Coordinates of C-alpha atoms in Angstrom, one line a residue:
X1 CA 140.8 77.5 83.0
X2 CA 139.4 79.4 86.3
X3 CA 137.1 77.1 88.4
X4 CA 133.5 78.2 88.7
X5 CA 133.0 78.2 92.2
X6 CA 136.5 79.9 92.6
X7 CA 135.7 83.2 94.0
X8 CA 137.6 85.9 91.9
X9 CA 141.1 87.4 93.0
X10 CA 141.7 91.0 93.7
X11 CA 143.8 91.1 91.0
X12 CA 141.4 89.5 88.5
X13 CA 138.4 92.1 89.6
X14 CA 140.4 95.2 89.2
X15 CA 141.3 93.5 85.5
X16 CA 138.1 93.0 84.9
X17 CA 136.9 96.6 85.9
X18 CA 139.5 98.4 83.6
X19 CA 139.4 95.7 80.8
X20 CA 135.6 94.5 80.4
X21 CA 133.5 97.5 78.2
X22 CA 130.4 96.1 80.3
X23 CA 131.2 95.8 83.9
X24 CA 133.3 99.6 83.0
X25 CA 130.3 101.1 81.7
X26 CA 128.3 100.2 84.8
X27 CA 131.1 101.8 87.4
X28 CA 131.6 104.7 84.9
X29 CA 127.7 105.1 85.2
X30 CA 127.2 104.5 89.1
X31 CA 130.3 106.7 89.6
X32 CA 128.6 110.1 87.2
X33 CA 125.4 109.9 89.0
X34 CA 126.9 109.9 92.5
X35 CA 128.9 112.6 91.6
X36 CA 126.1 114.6 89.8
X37 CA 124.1 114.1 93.3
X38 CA 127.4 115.1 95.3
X39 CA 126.6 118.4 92.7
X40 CA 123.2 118.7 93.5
X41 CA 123.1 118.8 97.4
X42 CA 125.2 122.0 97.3
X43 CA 123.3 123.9 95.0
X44 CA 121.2 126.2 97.5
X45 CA 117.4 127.0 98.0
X46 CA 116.6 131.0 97.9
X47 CA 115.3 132.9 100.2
X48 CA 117.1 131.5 103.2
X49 CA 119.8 132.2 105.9
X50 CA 121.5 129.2 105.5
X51 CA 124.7 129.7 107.9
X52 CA 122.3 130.5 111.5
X53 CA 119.9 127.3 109.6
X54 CA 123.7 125.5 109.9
X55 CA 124.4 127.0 113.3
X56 CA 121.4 125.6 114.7
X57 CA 121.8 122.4 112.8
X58 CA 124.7 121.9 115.0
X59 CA 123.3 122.3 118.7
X60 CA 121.0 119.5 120.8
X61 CA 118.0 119.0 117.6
X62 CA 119.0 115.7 117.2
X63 CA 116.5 114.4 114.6
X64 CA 117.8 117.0 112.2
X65 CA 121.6 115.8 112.8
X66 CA 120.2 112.5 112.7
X67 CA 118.8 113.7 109.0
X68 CA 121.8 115.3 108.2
X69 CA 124.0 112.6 108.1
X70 CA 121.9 110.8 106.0
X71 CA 121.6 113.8 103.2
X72 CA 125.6 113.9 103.2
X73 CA 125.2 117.1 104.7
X74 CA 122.8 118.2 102.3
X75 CA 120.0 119.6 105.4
X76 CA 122.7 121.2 106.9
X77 CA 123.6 123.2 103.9
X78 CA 120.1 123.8 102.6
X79 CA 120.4 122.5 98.7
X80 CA 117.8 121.0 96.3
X81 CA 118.6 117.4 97.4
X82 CA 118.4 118.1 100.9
X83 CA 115.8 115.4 101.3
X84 CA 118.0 113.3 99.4
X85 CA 116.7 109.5 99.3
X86 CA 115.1 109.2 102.4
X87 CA 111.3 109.9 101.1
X88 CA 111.8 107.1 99.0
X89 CA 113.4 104.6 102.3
X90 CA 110.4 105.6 104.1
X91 CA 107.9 104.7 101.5
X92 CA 110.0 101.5 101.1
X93 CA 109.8 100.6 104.7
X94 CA 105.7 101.7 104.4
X95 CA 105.0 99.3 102.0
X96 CA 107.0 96.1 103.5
X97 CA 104.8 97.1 106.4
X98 CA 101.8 97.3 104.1
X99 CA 102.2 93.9 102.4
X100 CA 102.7 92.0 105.4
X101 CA 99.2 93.5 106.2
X102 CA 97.4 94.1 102.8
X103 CA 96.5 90.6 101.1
X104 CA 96.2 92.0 98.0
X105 CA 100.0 93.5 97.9
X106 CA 101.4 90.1 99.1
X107 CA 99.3 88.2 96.4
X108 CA 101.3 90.9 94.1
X109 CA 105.0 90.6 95.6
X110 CA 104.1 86.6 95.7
X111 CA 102.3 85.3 93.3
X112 CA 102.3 87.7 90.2
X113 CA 106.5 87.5 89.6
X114 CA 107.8 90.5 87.9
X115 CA 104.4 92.4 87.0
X116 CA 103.7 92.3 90.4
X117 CA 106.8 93.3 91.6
X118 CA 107.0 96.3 89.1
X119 CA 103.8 97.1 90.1
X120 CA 104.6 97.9 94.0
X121 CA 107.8 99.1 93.0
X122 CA 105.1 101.9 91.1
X123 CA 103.1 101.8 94.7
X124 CA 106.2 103.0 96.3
X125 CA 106.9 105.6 94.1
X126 CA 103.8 107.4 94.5
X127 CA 104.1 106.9 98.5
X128 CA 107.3 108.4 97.8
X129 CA 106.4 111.6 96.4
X130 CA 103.3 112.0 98.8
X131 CA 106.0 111.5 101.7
X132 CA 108.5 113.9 100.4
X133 CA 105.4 116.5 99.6
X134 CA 104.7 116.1 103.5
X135 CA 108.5 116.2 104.9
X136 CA 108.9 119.0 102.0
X137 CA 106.1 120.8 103.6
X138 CA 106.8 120.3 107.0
X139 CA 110.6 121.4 106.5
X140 CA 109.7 124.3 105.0
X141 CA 106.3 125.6 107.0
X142 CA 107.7 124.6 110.7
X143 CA 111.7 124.7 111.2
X144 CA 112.6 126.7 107.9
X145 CA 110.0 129.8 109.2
X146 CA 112.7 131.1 111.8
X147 CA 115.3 131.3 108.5
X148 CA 113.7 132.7 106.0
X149 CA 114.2 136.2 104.8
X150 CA 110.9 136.6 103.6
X151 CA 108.1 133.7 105.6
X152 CA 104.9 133.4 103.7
X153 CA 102.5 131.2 101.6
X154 CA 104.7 132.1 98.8
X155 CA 107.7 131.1 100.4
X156 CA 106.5 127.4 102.0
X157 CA 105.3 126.6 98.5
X158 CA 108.2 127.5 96.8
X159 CA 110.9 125.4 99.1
X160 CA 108.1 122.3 99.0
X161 CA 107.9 121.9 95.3
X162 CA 112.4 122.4 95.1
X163 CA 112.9 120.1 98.1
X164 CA 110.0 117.1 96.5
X165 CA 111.3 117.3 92.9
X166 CA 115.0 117.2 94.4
X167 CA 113.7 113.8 95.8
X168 CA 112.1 112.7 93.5
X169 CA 115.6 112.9 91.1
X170 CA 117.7 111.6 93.4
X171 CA 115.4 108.9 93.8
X172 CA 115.4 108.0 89.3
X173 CA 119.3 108.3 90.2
X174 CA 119.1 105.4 92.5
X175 CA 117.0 103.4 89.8
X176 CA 119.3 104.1 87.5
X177 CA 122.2 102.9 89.1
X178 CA 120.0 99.7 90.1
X179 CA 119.6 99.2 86.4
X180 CA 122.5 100.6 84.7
X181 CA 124.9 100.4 87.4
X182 CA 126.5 98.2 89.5
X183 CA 123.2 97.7 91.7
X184 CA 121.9 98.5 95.0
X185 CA 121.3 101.7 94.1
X186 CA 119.6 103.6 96.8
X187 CA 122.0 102.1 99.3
X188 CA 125.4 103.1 97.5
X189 CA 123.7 106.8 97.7
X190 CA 123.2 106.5 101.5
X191 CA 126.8 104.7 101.9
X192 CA 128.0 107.7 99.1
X193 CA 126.2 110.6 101.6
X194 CA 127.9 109.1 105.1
X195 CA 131.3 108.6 103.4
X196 CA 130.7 112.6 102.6
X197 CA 130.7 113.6 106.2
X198 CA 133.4 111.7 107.3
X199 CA 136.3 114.5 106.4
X200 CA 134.7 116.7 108.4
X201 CA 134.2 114.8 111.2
X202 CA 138.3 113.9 110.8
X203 CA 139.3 117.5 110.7
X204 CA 137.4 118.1 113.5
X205 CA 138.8 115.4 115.7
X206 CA 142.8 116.6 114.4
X207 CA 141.5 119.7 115.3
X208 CA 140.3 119.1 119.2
X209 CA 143.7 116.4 119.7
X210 CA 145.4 119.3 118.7
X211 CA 143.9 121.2 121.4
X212 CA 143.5 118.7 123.8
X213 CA 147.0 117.5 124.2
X214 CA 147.8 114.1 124.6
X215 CA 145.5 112.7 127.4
X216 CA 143.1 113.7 124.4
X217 CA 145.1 111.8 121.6
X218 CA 144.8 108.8 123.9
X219 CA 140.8 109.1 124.3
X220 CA 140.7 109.7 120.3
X221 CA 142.7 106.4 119.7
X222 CA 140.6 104.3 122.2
X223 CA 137.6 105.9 120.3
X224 CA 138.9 104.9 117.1
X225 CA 140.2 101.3 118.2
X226 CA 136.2 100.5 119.7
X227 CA 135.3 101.6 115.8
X228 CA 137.7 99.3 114.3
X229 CA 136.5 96.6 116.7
X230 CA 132.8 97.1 115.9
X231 CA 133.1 97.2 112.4
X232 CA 134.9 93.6 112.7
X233 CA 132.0 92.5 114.5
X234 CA 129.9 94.0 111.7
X235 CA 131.4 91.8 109.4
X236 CA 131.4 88.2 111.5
X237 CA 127.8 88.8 112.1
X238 CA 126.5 90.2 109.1
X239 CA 128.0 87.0 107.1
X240 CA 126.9 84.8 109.8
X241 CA 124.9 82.1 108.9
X242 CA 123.2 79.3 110.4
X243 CA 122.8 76.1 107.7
X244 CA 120.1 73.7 108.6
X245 CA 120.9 70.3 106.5
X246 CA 117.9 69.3 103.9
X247 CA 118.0 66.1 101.7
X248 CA 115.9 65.4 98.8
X249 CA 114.1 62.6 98.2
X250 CA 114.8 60.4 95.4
X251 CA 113.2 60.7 92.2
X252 CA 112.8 58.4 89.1
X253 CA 112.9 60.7 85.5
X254 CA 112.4 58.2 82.7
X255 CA 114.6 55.3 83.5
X256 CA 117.1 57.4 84.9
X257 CA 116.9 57.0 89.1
X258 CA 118.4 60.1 91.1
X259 CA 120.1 59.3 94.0
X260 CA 118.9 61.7 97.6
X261 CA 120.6 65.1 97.3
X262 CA 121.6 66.9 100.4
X263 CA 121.7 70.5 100.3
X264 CA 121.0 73.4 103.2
X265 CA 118.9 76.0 103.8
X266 CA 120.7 79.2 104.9
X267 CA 119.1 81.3 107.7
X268 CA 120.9 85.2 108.3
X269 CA 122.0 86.0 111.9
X270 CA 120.8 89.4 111.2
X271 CA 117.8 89.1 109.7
X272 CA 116.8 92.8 109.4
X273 CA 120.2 93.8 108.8
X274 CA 120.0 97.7 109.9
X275 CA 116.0 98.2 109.6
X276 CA 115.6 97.5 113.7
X277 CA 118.0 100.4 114.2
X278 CA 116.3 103.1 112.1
X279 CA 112.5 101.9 113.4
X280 CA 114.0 101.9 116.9
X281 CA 115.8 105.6 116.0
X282 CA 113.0 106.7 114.7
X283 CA 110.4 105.9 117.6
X284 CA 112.6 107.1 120.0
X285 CA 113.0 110.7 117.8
X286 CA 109.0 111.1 118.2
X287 CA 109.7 112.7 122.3
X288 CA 112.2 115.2 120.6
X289 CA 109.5 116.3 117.7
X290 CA 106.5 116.3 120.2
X291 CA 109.3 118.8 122.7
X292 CA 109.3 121.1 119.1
X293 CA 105.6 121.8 119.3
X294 CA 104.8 121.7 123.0
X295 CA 105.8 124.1 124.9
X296 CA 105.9 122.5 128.5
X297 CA 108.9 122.5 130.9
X298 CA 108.3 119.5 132.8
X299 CA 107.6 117.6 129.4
X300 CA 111.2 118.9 128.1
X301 CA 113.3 118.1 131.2
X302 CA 112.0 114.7 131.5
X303 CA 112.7 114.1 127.8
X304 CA 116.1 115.9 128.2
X305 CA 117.1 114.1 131.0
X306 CA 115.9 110.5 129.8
X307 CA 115.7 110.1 126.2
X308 CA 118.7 112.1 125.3
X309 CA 121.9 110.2 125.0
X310 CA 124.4 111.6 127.3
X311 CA 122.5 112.8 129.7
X312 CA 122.2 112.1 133.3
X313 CA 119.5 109.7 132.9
X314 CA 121.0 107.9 129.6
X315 CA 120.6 104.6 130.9
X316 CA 116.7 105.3 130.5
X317 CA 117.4 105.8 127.1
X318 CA 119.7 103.4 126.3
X319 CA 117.4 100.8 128.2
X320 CA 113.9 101.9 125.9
X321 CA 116.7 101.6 122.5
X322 CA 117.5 98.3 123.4
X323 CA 114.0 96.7 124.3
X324 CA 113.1 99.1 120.7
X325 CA 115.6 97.0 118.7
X326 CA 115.0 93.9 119.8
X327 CA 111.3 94.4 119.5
X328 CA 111.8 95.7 115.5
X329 CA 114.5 92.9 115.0
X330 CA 111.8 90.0 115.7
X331 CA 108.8 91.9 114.1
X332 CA 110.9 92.8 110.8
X333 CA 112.2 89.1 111.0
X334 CA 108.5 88.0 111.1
X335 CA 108.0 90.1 108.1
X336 CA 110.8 88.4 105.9
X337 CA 110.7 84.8 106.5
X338 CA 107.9 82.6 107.6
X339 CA 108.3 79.5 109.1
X340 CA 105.2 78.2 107.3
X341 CA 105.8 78.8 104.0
X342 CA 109.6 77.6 103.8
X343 CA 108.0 74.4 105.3
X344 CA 105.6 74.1 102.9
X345 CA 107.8 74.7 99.9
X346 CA 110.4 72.4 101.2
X347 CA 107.5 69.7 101.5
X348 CA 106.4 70.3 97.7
X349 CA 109.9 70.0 97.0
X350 CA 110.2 66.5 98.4
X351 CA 112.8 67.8 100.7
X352 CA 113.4 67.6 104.2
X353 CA 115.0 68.3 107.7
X354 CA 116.8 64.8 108.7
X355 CA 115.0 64.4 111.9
X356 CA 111.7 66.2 111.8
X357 CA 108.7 65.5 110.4
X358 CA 107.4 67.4 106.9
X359 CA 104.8 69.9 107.6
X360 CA 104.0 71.5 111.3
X361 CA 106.6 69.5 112.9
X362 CA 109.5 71.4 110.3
X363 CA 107.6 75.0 110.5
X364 CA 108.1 75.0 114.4
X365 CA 111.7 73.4 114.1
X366 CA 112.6 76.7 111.9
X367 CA 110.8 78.9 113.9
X368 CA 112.4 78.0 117.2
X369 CA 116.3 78.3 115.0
X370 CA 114.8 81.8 113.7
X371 CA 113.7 83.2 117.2
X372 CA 117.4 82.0 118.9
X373 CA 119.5 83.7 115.8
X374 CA 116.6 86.6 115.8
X375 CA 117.7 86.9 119.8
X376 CA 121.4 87.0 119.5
X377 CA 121.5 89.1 116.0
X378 CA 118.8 91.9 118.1
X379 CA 121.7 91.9 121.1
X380 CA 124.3 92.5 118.8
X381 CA 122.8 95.1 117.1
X382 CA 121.8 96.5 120.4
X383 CA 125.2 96.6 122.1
X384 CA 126.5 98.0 118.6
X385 CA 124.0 101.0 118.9
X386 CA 124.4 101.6 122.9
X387 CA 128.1 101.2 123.7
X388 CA 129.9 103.2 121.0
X389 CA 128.1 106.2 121.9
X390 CA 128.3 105.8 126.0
X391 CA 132.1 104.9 125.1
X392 CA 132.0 108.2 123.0
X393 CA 130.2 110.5 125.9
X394 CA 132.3 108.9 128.8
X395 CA 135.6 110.0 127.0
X396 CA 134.0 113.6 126.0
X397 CA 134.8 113.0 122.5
X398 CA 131.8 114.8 120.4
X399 CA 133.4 115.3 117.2
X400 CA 132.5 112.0 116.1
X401 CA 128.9 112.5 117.1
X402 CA 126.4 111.1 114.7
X403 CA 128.6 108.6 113.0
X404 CA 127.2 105.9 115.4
X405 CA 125.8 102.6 114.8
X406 CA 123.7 103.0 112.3
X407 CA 125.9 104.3 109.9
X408 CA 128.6 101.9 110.5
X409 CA 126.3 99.1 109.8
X410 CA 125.5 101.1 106.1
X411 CA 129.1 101.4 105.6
X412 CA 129.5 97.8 106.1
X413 CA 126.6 95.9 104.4
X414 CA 127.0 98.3 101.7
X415 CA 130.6 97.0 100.8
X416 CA 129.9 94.1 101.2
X417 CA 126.7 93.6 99.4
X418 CA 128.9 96.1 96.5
X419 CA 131.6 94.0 96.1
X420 CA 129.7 90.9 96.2
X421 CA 127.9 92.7 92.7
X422 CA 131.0 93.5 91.0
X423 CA 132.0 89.7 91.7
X424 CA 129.2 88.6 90.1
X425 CA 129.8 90.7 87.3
X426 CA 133.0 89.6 87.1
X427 CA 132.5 85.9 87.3
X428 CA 129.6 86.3 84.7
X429 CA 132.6 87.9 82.4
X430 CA 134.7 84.8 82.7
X431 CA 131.7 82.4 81.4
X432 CA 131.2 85.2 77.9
X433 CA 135.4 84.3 77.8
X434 CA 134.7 80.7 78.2
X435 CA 131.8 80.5 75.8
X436 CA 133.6 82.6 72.8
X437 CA 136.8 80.6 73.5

């Protein structure tokens, strides 16, 4: 008889996964529709020149590579889903924004339960169709124009109304594997789309060692140890977790007296996980779209000089990224837990903090342990964004470009949030055993 806190073996979840009819109807599920939007990016919009639209994909427009990776490539090569889930992220991140803002969407995510959740879960739909109507749009009237065989009215509509309804699919895909698959379903499509440029990026370093000759091979595997390094670190920090000691007062149910339980309250090193990263990458992307439309010199060689990574003036850039993610990582850490509220539940709870008062005296406690781990979590993910890409441009090792910190941080939450699914799965699998036994 299998312990119930025992976490399951190896062994035991790949049993599970090939034996149990449930848990191998969700992976068979989660595994067709990632395949099916694998399908999907390479089936190709008319009317346009996609290999110069690849050839310029590929030079110094850095918020379209930045896109790129995202879409699994799917930009690059022009398809139906090359807009892929990031609509629906952005509405996402629009309408956390929103609540902390809105009193009437917090009272929903708060106090309604599971209408109200299913009812911004409907918000962010909508603002995810008007935001893929406006990238849609904007793809097709502004950097598509110098591609396409025929420009017109005609033509903008057209590639607007394939690239939004390609969104909106992939987007019921990644519901559907929240529901019928093994979770975490928009993630796993991100995580699916990354893993997709990864041969490429392979080849092309074999390709350039192969060229480069040894003193090359040895950049490569210094390159590839720093990786290896940072996706440990990844790991450490991402399960890092600070546990502040609680006890519960003692409580009388009929003639039955409880003794004081002591528990913990578990507060996340990385609060924001990746989110700091992509606000930060984002803000810093608007100089680069602003250079698109303005047609100054002096404007684009400050911007190329400073806010380019690379560059001779890099360390402006990685300076501004830094202050950026630390900035986000306290603001989006501000958005997820407050201080206040965990004090007051804990007080109508009848629990406490051995040593600090119920009420004010616990909120500030927590806040001052939030803002230290909030600090050292935004330095982490600072160093993890800056030094693999100055490491990457001091060896002159570009094949890798794009792959940076942000991705590496999807890779690894992903797994590990994944895994940590099928577990549960498989765990629930051993109490149906236990209960027809």
């Amino acid at each position: 008889m299998l312990g119930r806190e025992k976490a399951p073996t190896a062994q035991e979840t790949f049993m599970q996964m090939a034996q149990a009819a449930g848990l191998r109807g969700r992976l068979l599920v989660t595994l067709g529709i990632l395949l099916l939007i694998r399908l999907g990016i390479h089936l190709p919009i008319p009317g346009i020149n996609r290999a110069e639209f690849a050839q310029a994909l590929q030079g110094n427009n850095q918020i379209l590579s930045f896109l790129d990776i995202f879409s699994g490539g799917g930009l690059s090569a022009l398809g139906v889903f090359a807009l892929g889930i990031l609509p629906y992220i952005n509405a996402s991140i629009i309408i956390q924004l929103l609540t902390a803002a809105i009193p009437a969407l917090e009272n929903l995510q708060k106090n309604e339960g599971e209408a109200g959740r299913r009812k911004i879960s409907q918000v962010t739909r909508y603002v995810s169709l008007i935001w893929a109507i406006i990238q849609s749009s904007f793809l097709a009237a502004f950097w598509l124009k110098p591609f396409a065989q025929s420009y017109g009215p005609i033509f903008v509509i057209e590639t607007a109304l394939a690239l939004t309804a390609g969104s909106m699919f992939v987007m019921w895909a990644s519901e559907l594997i929240t529901e019928r698959g093994v979770g975490n379903g928009a993630s796993l499509l991100i995580f699916v789309n990354i893993v997709a440029t990864l041969p490429k990026a392979l080849g092309d370093t074999i390709d350039f060692v192969q060229t480069g000759g040894r003193e090359i091979a040895g950049r490569v595997i210094v390159l590839l140890l720093l990786f290896l390094a940072t996706i440990v670190g990844i790991v450490f920090v991402q399960e890092g977790i600070r546990r502040i000691p609680i006890i519960s007062a003692r409580r009388q149910v009929g003639r039955k007296l409880f003794a004081e339980q002591r528990s913990y309250l578990p507060l996340r090193l990385n609060q924001g996980g990746v989110m700091p990263i992509i606000f930060a990458a984002a803000i810093l992307s608007l100089p680069l779209l602003i250079q698109n439309f303005i047609n100054n010199p002096q404007y684009s060689r400050i911007v190329n000089t400073y806010l380019v990574p690379g560059a001779s003036g890099s360390w402006v850039y990685a300076l501004v990224y830094l202050v950026s993610i630390v900035f986000f990582s306290y603001f989006y850490s501000s958005l997820i837990l407050n201080p206040v509220d965990v004090a007051q539940n804990l007080k109508k709870m009848g629990s406490s903090i051995p040593g600090i008062r119920p009420g004010k005296a616990t909120s500030e406690y927590i806040e001052r342990v939030v803002n230290r781990l909030t600090f050292l979590g935004a330095i982490f993910l600072g160093l993890v964004a800056i030094i693999p890409t100055a490491v990457e441009s001091a060896l002159g090792v570009p094949t890798f470009r794009g792959l940076g910190a942000t991705s590496l941080l999807i890779l690894v939450g992903v797994a590990i949030d994944t895994s940590k699914q099928i577990q549960t799965y498989v765990i629930s699998q051993r109490y149906e055993g236990m209960v027809k036994q």
